[in-house]
Structures are given as C-alpha cells and as structure tokens.
Short mmCIF file of C-alpha atoms in Angstrom, two decimals:
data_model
loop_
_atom_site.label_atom_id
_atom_site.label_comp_id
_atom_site.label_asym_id
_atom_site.label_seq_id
_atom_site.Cartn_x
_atom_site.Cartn_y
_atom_site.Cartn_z
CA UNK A 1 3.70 7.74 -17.59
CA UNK A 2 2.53 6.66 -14.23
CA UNK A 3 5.51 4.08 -12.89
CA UNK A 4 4.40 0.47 -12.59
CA UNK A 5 3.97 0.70 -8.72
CA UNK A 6 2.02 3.70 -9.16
CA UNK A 7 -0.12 1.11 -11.47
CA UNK A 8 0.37 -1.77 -8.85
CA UNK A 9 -1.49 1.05 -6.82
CA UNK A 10 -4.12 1.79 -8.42
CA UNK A 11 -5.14 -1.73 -9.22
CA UNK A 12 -4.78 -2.92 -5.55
CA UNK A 13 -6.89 0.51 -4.09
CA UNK A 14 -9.41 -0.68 -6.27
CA UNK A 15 -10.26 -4.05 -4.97
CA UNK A 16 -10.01 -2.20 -1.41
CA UNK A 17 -14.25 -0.85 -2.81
CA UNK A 18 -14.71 -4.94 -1.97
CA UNK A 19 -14.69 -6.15 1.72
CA UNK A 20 -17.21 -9.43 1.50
CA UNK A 21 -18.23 -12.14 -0.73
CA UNK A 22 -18.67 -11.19 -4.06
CA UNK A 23 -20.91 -8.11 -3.53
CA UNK A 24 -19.56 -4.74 -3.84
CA UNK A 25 -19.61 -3.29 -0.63
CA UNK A 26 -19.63 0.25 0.59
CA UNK A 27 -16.37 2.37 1.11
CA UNK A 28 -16.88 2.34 4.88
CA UNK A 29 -16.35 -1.34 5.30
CA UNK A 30 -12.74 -0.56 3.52
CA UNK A 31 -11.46 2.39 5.28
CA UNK A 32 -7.77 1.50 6.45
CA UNK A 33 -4.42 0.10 5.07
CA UNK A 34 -3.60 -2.53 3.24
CA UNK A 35 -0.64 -4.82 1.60
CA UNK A 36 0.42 -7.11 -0.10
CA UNK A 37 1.10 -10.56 1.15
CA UNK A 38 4.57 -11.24 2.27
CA UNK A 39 5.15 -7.56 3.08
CA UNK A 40 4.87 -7.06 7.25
CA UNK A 41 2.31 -3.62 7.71
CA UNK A 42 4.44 -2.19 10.85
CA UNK A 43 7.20 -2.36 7.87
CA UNK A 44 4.91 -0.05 5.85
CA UNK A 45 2.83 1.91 8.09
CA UNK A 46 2.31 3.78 11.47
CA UNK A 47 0.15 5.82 13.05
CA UNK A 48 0.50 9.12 13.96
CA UNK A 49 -1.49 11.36 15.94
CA UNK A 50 -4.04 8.01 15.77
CA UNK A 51 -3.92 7.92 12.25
CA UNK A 52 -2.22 5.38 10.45
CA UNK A 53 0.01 6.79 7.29
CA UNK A 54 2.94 5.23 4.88
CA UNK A 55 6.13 5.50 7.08
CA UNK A 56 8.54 6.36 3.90
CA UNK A 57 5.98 8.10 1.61
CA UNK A 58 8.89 8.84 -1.49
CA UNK A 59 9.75 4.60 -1.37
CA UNK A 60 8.81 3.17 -4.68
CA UNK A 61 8.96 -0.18 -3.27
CA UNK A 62 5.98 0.08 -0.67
CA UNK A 63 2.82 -2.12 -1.74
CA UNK A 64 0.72 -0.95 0.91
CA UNK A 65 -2.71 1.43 0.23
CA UNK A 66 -4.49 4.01 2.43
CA UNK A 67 -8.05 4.25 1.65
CA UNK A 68 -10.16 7.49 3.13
CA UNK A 69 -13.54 7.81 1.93
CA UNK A 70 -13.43 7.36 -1.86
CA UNK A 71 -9.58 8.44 -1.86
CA UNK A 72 -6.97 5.36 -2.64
CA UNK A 73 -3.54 5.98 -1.92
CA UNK A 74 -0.47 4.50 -2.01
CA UNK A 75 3.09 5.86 -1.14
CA UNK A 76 3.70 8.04 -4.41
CA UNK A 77 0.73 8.27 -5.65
CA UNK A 78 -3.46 8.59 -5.21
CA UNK A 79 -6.63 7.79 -7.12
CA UNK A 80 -10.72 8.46 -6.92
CA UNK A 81 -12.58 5.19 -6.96
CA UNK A 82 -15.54 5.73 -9.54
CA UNK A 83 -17.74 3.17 -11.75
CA UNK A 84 -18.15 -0.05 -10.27
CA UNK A 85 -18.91 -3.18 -12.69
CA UNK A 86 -20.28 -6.64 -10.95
CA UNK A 87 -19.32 -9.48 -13.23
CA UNK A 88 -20.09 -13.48 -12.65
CA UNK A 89 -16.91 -13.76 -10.29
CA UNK A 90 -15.11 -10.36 -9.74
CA UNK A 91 -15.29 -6.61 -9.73
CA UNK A 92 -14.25 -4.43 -12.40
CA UNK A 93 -13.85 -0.78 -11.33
CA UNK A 94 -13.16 2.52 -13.12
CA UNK A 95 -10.14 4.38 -11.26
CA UNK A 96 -9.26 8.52 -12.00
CA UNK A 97 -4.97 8.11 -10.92
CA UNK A 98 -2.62 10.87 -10.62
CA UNK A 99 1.28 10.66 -9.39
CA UNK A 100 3.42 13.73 -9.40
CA UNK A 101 4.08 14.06 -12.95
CA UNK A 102 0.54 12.91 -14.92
CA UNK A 103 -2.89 11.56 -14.61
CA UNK A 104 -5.01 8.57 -16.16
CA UNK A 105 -7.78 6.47 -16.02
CA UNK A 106 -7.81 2.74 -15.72
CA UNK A 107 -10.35 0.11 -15.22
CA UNK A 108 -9.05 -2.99 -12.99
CA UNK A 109 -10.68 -6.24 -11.58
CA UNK A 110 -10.57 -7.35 -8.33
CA UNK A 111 -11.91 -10.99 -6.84
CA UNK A 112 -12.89 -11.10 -3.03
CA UNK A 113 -11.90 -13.92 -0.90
CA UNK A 114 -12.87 -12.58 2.22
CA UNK A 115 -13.17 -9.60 4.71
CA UNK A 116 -9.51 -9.59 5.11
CA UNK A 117 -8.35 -10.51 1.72
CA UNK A 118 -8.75 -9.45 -2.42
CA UNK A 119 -6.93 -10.59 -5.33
CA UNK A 120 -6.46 -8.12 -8.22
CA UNK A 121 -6.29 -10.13 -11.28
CA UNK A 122 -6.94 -10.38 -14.78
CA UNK A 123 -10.27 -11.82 -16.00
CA UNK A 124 -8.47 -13.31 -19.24
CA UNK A 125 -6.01 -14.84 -17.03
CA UNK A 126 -7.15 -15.21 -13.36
CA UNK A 127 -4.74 -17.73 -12.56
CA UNK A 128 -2.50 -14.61 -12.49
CA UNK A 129 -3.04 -12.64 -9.43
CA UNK A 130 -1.97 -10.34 -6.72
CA UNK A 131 -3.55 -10.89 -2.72
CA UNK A 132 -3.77 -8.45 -0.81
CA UNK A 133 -4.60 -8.31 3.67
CA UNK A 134 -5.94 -6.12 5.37
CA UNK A 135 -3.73 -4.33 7.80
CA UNK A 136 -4.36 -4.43 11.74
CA UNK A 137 -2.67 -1.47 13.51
#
C-alpha cells in the first residue's frame, strides 16, 4: 500500500495541472516545485547542475513536488497526470502512482486560488483542505 505521504503526493502533484483561476491550464505553466504551506522550499529543495531536485529524496516527511512535463514527483514516490475533470468550483484529476513497492490509481480534486497557490480538498467536505505555494528558487 502506497504510505500516506506517498498519497499526500499524489493528491498535491495533481492540483500542480492548475496554475490560474479555475481553468485547467497546461502543464507548462506548472513546471517547478512546490510545498506545502508552513514548510520553507530551501528546506526541501536545491538545485543542482541548474536544476532544482528534493535535497533528502528517502525523507518521508518532505511535502514538496517536482513536476516535469506530465511527471509528478515527490521525495519517495512519482505519478503520470492523466484525465482531467472541470467541475463548478475545482478540478478533479485521474493520477497513475507508483512508490517502490506498488502502483495505483486515484482520482483527487484540487481548487485554484491563484498562480502561486492550490488547495487539494475534498468536494464533500471543502472546508477540509491542504494549500500548497509555489516554490521560487
């Protein structure tokens, strides 16, 4: 079973396929890192040879995500963004996962407050939710 950050993952490199207003946007206008809010991104990433990557790939505690063309990744593990659903208010989006053990699909909804910023939430519950920022390196 894919570990509940490995889930936390997933869910947050989906709403990365969002980058203004409501409107699905295109993968380009999301290429880069990202974390959650509280969490500092020179604490989770770095760049190396110009190219920003996790600085402690095996942590289990890092809520940042990579995205690289339709590739998602976080620190332990990596998904393929594929169907995208618009809904009244958010984004629902079909996500292929795979850690080091197993695979699995999920679908996860995502609410864009800006460029800069997503929520992953539930639909049923969107008082409930995660934000995520954009990270500037």
């Amino acid at each position: 079973m894919m570990s509940k950050n490995g889930v936390a993952y997933a869910l947050v490199a989906v709403g990365m396929i969002f980058a203004t207003g409501v409107q699905a946007a295109s993968m380009d206008a999301l290429q880069g890192a990202w974390t959650t809010g509280g969490t500092d991104c020179a604490d989770t990433f770095h760049k190396v040879d110009g190219k920003i990557d996790f600085k402690d790939k095996t942590s289990s505690l890092t809520t940042g995500i990579l995205i690289s063309g339709d590739k998602i990744a976080g620190s332990n593990m990596s998904c393929t963004a594929g169907k995208i659903s618009e809904q009244k208010d958010h984004l629902s989006v079909l996500l292929n996962c795979a850690d080091s053990i197993m695979f699995q699909s999920m679908s996860m909804s995502f609410r864009v407050i800006d460029k800069d910023t997503f929520e992953r939430m539930d639909p049923s519950f969107p008082e409930i939710a995660m934000r995520y920022h954009r990270c500037q390196l």
